[in-house]
PDB file of C-alpha atoms in Angstrom:
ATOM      1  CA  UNK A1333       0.000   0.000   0.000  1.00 83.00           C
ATOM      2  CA  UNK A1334       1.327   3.250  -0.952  1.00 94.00           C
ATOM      3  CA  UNK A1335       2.468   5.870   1.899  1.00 97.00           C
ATOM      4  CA  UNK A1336      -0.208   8.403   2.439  1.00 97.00           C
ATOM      5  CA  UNK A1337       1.418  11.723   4.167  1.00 98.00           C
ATOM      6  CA  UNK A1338       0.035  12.395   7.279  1.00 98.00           C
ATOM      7  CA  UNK A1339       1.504  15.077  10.387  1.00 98.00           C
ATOM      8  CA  UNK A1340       3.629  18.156  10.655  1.00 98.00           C
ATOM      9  CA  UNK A1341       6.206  18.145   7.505  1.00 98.00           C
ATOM     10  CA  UNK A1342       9.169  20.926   7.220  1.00 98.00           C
ATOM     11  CA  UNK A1343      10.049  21.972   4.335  1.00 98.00           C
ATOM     12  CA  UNK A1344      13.566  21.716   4.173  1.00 98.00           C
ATOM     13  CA  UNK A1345      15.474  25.299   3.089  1.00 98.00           C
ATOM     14  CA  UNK A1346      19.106  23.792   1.375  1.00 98.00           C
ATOM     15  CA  UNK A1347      21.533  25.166   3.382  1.00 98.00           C
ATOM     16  CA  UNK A1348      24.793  26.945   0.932  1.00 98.00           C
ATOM     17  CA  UNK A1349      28.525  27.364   1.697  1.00 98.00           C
ATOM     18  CA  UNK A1350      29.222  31.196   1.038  1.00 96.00           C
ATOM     19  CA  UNK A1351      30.251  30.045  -2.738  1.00 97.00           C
ATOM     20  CA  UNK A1352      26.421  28.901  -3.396  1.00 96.00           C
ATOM     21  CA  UNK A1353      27.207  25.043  -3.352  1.00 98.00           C
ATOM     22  CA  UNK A1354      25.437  22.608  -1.783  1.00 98.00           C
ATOM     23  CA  UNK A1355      26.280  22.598   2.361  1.00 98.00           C
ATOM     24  CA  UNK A1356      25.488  18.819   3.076  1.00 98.00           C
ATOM     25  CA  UNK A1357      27.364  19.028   6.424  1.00 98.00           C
ATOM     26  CA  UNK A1358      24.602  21.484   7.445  1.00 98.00           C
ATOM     27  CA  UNK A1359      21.582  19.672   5.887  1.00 98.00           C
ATOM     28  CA  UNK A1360      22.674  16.387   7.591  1.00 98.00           C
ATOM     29  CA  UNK A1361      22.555  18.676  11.216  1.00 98.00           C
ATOM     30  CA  UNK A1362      18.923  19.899  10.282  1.00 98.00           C
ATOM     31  CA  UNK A1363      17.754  16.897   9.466  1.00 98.00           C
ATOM     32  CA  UNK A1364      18.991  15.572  12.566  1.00 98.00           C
ATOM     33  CA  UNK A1365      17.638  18.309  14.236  1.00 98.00           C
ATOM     34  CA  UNK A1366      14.015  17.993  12.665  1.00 98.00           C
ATOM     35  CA  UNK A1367      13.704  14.331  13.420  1.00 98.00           C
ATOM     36  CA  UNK A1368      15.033  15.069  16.737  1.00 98.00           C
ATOM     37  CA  UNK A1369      11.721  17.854  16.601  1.00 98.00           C
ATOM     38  CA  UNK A1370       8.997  14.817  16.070  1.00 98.00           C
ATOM     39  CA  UNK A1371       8.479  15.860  12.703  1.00 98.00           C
ATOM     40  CA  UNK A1372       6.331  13.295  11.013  1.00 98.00           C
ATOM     41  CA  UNK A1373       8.283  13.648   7.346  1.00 98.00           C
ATOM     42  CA  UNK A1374      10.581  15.792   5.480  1.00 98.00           C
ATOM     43  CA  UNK A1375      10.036  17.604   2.312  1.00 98.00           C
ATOM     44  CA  UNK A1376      13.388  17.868   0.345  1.00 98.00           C
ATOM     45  CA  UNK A1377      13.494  19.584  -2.764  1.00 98.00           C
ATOM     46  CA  UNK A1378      10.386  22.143  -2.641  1.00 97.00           C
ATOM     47  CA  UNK A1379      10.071  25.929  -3.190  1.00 97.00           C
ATOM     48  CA  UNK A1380      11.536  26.689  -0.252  1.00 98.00           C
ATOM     49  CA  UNK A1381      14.369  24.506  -0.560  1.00 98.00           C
ATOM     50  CA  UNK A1382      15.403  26.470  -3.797  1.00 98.00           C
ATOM     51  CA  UNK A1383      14.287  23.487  -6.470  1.00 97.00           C
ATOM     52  CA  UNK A1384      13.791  25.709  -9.005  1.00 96.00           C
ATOM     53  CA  UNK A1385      17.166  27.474  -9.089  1.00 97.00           C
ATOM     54  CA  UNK A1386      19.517  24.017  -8.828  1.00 98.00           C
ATOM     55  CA  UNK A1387      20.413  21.887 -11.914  1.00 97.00           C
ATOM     56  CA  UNK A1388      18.889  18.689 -12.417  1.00 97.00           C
ATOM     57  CA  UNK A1389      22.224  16.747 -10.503  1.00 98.00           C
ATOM     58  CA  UNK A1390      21.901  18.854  -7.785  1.00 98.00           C
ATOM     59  CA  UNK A1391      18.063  17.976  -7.497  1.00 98.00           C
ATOM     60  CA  UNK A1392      19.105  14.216  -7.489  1.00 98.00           C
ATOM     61  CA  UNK A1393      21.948  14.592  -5.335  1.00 98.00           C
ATOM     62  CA  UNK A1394      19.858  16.609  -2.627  1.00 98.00           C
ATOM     63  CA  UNK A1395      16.914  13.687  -2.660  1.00 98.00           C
ATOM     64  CA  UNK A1396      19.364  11.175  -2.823  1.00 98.00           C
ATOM     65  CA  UNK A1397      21.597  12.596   0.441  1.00 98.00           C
ATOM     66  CA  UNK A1398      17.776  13.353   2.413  1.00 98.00           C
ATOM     67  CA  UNK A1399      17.074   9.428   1.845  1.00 98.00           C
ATOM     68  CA  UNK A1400      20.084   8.156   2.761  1.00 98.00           C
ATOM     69  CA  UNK A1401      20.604  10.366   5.986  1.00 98.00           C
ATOM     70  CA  UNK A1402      17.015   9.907   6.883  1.00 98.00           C
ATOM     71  CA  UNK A1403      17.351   6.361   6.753  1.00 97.00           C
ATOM     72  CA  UNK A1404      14.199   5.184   7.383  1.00 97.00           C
ATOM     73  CA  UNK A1405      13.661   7.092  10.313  1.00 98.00           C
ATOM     74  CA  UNK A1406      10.568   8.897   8.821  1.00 98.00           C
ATOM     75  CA  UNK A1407       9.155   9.197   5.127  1.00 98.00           C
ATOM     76  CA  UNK A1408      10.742  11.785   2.823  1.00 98.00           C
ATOM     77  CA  UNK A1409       8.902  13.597   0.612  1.00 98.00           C
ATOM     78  CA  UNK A1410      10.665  14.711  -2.709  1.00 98.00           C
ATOM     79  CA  UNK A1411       9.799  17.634  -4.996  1.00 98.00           C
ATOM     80  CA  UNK A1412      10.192  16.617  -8.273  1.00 98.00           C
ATOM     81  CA  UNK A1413       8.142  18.502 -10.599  1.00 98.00           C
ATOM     82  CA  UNK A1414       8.984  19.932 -13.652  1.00 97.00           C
ATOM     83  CA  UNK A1415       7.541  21.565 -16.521  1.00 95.00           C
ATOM     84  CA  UNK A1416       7.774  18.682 -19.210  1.00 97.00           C
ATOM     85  CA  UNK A1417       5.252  15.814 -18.170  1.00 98.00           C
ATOM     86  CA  UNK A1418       8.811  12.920 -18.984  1.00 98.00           C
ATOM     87  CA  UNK A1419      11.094  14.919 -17.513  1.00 98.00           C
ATOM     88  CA  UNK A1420       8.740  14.836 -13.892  1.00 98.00           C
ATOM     89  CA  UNK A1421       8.136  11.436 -14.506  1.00 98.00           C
ATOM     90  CA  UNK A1422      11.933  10.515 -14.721  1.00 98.00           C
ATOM     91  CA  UNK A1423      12.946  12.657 -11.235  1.00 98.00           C
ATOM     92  CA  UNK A1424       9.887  10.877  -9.702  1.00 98.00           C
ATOM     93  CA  UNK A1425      11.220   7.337 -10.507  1.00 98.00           C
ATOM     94  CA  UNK A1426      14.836   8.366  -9.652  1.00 98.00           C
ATOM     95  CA  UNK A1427      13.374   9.406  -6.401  1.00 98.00           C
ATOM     96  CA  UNK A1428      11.420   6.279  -5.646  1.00 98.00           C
ATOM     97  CA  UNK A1429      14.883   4.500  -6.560  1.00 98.00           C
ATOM     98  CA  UNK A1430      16.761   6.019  -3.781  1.00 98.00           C
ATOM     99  CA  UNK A1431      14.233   5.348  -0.861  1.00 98.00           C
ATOM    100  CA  UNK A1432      11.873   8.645  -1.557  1.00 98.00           C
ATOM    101  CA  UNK A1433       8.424   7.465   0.306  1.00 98.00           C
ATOM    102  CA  UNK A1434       6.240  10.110  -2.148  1.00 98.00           C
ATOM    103  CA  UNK A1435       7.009  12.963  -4.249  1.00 98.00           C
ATOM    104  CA  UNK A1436       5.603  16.468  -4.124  1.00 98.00           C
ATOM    105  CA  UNK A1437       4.654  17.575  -8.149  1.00 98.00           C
ATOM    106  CA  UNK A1438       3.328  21.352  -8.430  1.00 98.00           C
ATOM    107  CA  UNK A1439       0.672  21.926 -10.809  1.00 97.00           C
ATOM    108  CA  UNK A1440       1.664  22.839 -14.961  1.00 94.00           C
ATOM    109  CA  UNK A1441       2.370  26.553 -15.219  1.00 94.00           C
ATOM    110  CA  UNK A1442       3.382  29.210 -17.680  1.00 91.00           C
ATOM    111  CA  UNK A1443       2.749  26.955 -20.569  1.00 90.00           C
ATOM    112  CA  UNK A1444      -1.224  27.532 -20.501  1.00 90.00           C
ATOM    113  CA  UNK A1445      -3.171  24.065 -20.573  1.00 96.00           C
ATOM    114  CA  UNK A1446      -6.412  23.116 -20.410  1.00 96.00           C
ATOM    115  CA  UNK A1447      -8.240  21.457 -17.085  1.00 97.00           C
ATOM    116  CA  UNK A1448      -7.610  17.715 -19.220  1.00 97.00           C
ATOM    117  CA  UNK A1449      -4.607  18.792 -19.715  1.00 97.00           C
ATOM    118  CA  UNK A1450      -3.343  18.912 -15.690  1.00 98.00           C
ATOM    119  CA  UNK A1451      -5.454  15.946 -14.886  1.00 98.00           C
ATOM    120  CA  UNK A1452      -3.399  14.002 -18.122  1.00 98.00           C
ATOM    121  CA  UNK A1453      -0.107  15.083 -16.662  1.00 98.00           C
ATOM    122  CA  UNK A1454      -0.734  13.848 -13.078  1.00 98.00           C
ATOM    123  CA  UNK A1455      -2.404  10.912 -14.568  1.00 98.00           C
ATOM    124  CA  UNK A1456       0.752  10.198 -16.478  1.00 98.00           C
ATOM    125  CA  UNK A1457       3.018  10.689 -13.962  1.00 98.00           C
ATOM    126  CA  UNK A1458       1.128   8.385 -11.348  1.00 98.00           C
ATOM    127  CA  UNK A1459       0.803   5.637 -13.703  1.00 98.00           C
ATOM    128  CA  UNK A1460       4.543   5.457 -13.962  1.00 98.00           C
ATOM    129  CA  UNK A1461       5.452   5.484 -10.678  1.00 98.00           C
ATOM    130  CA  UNK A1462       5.789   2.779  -7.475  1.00 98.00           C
ATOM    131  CA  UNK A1463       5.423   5.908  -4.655  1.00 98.00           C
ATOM    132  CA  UNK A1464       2.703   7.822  -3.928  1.00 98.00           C
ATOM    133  CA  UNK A1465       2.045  11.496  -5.550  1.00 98.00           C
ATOM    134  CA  UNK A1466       1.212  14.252  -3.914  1.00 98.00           C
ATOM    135  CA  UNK A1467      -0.680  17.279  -5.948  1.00 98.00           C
ATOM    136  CA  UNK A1468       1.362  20.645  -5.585  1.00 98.00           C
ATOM    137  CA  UNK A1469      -0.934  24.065  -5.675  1.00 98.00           C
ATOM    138  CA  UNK A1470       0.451  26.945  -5.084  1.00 97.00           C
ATOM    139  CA  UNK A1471      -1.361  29.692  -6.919  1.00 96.00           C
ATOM    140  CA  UNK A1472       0.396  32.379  -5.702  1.00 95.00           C
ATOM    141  CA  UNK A1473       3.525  31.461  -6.749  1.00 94.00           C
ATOM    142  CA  UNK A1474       1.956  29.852 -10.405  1.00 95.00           C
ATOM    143  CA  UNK A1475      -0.330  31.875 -11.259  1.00 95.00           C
ATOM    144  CA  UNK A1476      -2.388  28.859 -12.015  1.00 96.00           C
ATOM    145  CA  UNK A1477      -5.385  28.251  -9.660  1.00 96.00           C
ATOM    146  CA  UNK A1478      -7.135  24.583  -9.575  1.00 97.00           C
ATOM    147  CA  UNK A1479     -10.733  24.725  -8.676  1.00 97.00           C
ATOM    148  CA  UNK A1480     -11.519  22.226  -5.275  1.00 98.00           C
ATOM    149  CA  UNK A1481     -13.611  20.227  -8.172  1.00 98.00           C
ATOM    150  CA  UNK A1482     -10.487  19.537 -10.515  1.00 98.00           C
ATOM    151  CA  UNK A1483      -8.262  18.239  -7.330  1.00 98.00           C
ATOM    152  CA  UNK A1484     -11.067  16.185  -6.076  1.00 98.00           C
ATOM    153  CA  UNK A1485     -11.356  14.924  -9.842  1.00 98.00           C
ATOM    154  CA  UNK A1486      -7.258  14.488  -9.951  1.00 98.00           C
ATOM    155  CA  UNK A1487      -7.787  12.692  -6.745  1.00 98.00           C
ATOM    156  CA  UNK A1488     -10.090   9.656  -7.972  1.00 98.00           C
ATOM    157  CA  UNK A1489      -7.064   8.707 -10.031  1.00 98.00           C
ATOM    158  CA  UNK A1490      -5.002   5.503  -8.415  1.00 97.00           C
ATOM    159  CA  UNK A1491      -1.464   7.275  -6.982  1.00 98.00           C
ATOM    160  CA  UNK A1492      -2.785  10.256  -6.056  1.00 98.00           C
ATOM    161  CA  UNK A1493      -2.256  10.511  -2.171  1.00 98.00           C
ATOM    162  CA  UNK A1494      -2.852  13.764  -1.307  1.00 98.00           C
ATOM    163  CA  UNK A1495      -1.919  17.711  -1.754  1.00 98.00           C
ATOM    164  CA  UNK A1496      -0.020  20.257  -0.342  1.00 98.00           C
ATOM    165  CA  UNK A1497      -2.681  23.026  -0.901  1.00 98.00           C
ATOM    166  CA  UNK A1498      -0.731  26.625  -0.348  1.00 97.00           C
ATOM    167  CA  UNK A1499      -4.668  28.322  -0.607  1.00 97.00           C
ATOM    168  CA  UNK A1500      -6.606  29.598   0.955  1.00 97.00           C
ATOM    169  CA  UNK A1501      -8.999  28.304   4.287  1.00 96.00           C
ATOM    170  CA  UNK A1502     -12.315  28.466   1.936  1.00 97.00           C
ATOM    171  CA  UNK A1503     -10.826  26.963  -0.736  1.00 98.00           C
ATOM    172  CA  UNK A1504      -9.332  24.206   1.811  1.00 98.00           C
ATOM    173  CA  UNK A1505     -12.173  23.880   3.760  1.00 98.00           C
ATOM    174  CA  UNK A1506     -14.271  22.333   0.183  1.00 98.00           C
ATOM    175  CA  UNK A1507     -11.395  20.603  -0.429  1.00 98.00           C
ATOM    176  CA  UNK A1508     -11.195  18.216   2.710  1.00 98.00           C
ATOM    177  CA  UNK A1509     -15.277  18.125   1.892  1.00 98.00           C
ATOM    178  CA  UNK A1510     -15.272  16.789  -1.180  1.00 98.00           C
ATOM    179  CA  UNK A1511     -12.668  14.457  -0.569  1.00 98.00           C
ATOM    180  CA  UNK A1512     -13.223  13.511   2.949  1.00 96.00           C
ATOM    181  CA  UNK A1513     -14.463   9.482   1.768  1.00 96.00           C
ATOM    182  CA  UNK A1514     -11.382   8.737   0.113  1.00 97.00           C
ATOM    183  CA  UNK A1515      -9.422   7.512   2.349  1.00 96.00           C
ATOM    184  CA  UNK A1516      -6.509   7.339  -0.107  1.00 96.00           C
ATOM    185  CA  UNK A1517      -6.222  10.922  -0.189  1.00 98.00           C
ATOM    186  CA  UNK A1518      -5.096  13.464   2.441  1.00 98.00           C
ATOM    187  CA  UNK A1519      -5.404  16.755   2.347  1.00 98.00           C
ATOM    188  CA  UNK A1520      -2.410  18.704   3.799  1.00 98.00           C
ATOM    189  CA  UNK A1521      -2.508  22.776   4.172  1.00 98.00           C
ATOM    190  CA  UNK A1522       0.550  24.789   3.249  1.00 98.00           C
ATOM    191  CA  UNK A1523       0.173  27.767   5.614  1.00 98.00           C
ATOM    192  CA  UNK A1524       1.164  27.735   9.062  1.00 97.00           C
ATOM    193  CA  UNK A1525      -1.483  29.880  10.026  1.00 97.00           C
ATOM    194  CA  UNK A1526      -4.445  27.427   8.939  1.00 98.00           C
ATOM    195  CA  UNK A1527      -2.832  24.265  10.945  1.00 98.00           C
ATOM    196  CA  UNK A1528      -5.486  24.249  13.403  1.00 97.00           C
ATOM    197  CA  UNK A1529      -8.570  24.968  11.466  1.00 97.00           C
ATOM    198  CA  UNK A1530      -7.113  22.167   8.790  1.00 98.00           C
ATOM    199  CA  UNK A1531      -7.016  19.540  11.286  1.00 98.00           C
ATOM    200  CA  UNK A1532      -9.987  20.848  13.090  1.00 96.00           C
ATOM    201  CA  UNK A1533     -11.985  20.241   9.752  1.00 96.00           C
ATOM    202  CA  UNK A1534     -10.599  16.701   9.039  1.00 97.00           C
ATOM    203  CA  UNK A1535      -7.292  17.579   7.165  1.00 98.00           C
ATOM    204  CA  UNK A1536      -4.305  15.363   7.491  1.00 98.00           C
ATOM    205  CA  UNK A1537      -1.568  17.834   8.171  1.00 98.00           C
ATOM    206  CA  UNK A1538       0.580  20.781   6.856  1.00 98.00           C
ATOM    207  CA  UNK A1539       3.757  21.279   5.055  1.00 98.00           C
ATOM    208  CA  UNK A1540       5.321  24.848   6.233  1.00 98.00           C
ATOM    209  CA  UNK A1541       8.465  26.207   6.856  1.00 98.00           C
ATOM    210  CA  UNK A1542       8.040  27.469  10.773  1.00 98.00           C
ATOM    211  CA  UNK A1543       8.356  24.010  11.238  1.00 98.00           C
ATOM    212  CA  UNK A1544      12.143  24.074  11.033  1.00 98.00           C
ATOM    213  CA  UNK A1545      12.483  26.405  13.487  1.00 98.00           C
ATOM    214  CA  UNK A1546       9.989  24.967  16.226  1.00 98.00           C
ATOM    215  CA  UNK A1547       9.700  21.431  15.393  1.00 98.00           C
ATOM    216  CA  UNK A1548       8.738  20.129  18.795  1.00 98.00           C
ATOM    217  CA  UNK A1549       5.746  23.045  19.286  1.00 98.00           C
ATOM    218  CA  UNK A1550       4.630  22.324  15.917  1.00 98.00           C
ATOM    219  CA  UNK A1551       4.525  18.732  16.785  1.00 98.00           C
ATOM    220  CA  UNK A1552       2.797  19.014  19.668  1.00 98.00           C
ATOM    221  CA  UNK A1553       0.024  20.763  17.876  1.00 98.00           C
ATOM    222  CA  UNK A1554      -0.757  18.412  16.078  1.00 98.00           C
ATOM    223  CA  UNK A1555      -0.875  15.774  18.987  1.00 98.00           C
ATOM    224  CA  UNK A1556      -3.150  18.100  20.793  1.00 98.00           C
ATOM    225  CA  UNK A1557      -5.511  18.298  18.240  1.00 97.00           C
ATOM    226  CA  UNK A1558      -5.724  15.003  16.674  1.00 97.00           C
ATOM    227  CA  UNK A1559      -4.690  12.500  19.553  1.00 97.00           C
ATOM    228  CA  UNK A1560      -5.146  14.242  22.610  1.00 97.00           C
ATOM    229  CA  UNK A1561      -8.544  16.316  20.910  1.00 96.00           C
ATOM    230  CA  UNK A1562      -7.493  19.413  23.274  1.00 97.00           C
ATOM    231  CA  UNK A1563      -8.992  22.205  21.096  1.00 95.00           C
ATOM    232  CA  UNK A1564      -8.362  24.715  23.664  1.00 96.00           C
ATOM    233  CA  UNK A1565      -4.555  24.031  24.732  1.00 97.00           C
ATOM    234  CA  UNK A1566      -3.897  23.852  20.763  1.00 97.00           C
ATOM    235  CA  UNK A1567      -5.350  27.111  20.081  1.00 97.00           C
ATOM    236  CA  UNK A1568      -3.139  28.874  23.228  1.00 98.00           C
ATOM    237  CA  UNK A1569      -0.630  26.987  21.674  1.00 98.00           C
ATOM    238  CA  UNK A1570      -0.984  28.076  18.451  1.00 98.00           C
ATOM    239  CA  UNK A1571      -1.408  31.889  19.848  1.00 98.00           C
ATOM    240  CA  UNK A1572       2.427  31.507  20.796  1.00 98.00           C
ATOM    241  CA  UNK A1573       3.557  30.482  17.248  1.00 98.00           C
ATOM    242  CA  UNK A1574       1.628  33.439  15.916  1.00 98.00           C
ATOM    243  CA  UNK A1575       4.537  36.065  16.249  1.00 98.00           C
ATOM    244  CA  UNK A1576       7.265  32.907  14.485  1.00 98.00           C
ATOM    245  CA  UNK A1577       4.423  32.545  11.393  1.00 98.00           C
ATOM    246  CA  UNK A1578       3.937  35.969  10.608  1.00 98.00           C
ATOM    247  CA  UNK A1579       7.380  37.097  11.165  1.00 98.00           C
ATOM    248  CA  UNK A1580       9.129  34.387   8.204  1.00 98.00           C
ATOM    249  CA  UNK A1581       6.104  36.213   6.053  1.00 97.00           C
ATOM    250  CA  UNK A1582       8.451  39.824   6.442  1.00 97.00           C
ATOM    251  CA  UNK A1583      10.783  38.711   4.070  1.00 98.00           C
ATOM    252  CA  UNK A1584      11.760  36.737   1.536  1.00 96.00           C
ATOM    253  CA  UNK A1585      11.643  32.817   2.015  1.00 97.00           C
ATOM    254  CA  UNK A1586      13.771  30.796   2.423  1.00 98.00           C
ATOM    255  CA  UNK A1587      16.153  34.150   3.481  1.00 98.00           C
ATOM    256  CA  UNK A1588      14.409  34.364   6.676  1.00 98.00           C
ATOM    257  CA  UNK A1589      14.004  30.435   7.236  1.00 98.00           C
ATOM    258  CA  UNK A1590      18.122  30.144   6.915  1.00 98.00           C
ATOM    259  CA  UNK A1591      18.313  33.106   9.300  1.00 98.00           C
ATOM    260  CA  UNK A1592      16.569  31.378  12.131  1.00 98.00           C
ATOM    261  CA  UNK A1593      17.983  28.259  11.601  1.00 98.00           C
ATOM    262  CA  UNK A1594      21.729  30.307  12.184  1.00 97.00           C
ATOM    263  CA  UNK A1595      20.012  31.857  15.069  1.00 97.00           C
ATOM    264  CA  UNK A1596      19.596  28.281  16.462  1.00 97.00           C
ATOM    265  CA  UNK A1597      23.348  27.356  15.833  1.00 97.00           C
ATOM    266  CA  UNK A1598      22.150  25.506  12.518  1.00 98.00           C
ATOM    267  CA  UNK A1599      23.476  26.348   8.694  1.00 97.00           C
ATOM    268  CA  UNK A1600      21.434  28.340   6.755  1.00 97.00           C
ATOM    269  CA  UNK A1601      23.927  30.770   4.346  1.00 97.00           C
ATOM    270  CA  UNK A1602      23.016  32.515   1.505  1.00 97.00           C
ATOM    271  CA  UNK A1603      20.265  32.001  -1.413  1.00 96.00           C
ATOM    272  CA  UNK A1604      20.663  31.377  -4.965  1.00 97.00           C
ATOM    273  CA  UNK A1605      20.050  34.607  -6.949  1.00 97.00           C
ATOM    274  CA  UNK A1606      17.547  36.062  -8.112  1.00 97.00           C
ATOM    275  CA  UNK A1607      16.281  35.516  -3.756  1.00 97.00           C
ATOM    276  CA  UNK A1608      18.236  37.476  -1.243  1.00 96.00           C
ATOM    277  CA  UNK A1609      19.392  37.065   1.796  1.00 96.00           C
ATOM    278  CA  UNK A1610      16.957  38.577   5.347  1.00 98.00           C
ATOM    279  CA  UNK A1611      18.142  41.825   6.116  1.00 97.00           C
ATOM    280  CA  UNK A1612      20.146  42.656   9.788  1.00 97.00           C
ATOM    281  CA  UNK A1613      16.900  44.067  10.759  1.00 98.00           C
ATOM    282  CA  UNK A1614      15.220  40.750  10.772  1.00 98.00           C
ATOM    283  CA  UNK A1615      18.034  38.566  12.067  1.00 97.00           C
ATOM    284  CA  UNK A1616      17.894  40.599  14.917  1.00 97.00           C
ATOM    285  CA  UNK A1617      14.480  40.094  15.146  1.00 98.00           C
ATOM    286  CA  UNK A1618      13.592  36.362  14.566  1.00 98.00           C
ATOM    287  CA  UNK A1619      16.216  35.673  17.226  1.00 97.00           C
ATOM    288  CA  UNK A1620      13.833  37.973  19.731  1.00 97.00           C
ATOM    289  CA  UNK A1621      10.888  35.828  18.312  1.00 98.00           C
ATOM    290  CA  UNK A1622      12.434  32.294  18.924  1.00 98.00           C
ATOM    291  CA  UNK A1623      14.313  33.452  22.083  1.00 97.00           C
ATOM    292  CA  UNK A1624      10.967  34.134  23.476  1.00 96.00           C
ATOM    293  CA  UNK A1625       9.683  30.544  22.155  1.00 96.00           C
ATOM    294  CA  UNK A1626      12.408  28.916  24.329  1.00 96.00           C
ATOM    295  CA  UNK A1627      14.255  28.060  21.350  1.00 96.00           C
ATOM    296  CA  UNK A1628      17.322  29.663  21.475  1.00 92.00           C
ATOM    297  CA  UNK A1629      19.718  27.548  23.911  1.00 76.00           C
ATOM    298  CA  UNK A1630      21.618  29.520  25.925  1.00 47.00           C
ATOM    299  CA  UNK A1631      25.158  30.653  23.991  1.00 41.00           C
ATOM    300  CA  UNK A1632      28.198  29.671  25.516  1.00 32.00           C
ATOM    301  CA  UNK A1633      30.281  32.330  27.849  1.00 28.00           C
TER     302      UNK A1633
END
């Protein structure tokens, strides 16, 4: 049976030497540090882990290293969309191939298609693959906005396990309602800030980026919520995390992701042009926010 994604997921930022390579010495420590956190399974290889700005080695080489270092430990998610229909399908069975679990595909963009025309290139890339595939929407960043009807239509087709759906609450909310019998499919939100009312309505999760910076809190939400059905302590809870949520919004992500994970003693460096780094301003800042989280250990004398 294919791995549906369930739980908190971080998306992983790829942390960069100052020369823009790859620092796998400091992905290996926040992977550690994640699974350390409770997190449920990693996302390697999405938006905020700079996909679209590394070559097609690099790509493999990051999924490849988040498998093997993972080990087993908990699923791994890979992002392995692309904008030719083969060339998704070939990163998705290179994925499976080196222990991926499912793979994250966003949506076609910038080449306009028609609605047959998305539901023929998830259909195509499911039917080639042994892991599970997870729909990608992120209209905001695509331009490209699928209706709840079209996912729940791209959901009836075998492979499809779920979505990371970076949209809004409304359009989430009909989403988990339409698809709330198959239990092949979970619905997973991709803002921070609609955790609660996600899994309050029956969703399976979220994919976000506070999560690397709060791991433990952000697993605890989701224990209070779905195993422990403490409304009340997760909302308090989730009134603490505010101030973390809105303040990686300030800036440009993954900049202000890599900043908190330096403030935390973790490697974050710089981003790949045309993204920028956070400014002073906000590393001063987001180390104010996670001190007062508890999540700054105390620095050495």
């Amino acid at each position: 049976m294919m791995y549906k994604p369930f739980g908190m997921i971080p998306a992983l930022p790829t942390p960069m030497n100052e020369d823009n390579s790859i620092d796998y010495k400091g992905l290996a420590q926040l992977i550690e540090h994640l699974i350390d956190g409770g997190m449920h399974c990693l996302l390697v290889g999405g938006s905020t882990g700079e996909y679209s700005l590394m070559s097609l080695e690099e790509r493999k080489e990051v999924i490849k290293f988040v498998c093997e270092t993972s080990n087993g430990r908990v699923p791994v998610m890979a992002g392995t969309g692309c904008h030719r229909t083969q060339d998704t399908v070939e990163l998705t069975q290179y994925a499976a191939e080196v222990g991926a679990d499912c793979a994250l595909v966003i949506n076609p963009y910038y080449m306009p298609t028609s609605r047959q025309g998305i539901i023929d290139h998830y259909k195509a890339v499911a039917e080639s693959s042994s892991i599970g595939i997870v729909i990608y929407h992120y209209p905001d960043a695509t331009g490209v906005e699928l209706d709840p009807e079209l996912i729940h239509e791209i959901s009836q087709i075998e492979g499809i396990v779920g979505i990371k759906n970076t949209a809004d609450g409304i359009h989430t909310s009909k989403l988990i309602a339409l698809t709330k019998d198959n239990p092949n499919f979970a619905v997973l939100t991709g803002f921070e800030h609609l955790i609660v009312p996600t899994l309050a309505l029956g969703g399976q999760g979220a994919v976000g980026v506070a999560h690397n910076l709060a791991p433990k809190k952000i697993a605890k939400l989701y224990d209070l919520i779905v195993n422990e059905n403490n409304l009340k302590e997760a909302t308090a809870l989730n009134q603490e995390l505010l101030e973390l949520y809105n303040a990686i919004e300030e800036e440009t992500i993954p900049g202000t992701v890599k900043a908190g994970l330096e403030v935390l003693g973790l490697s974050g460096g710089p981003s790949r042009l045309p993204l920028v780094p956070a400014s002073e301003e906000f590393k001063a800042k987001i180390e104010t926010v996670l001190t007062k989280l508890g999540e700054v250990k105390l620095k050495q004398q």
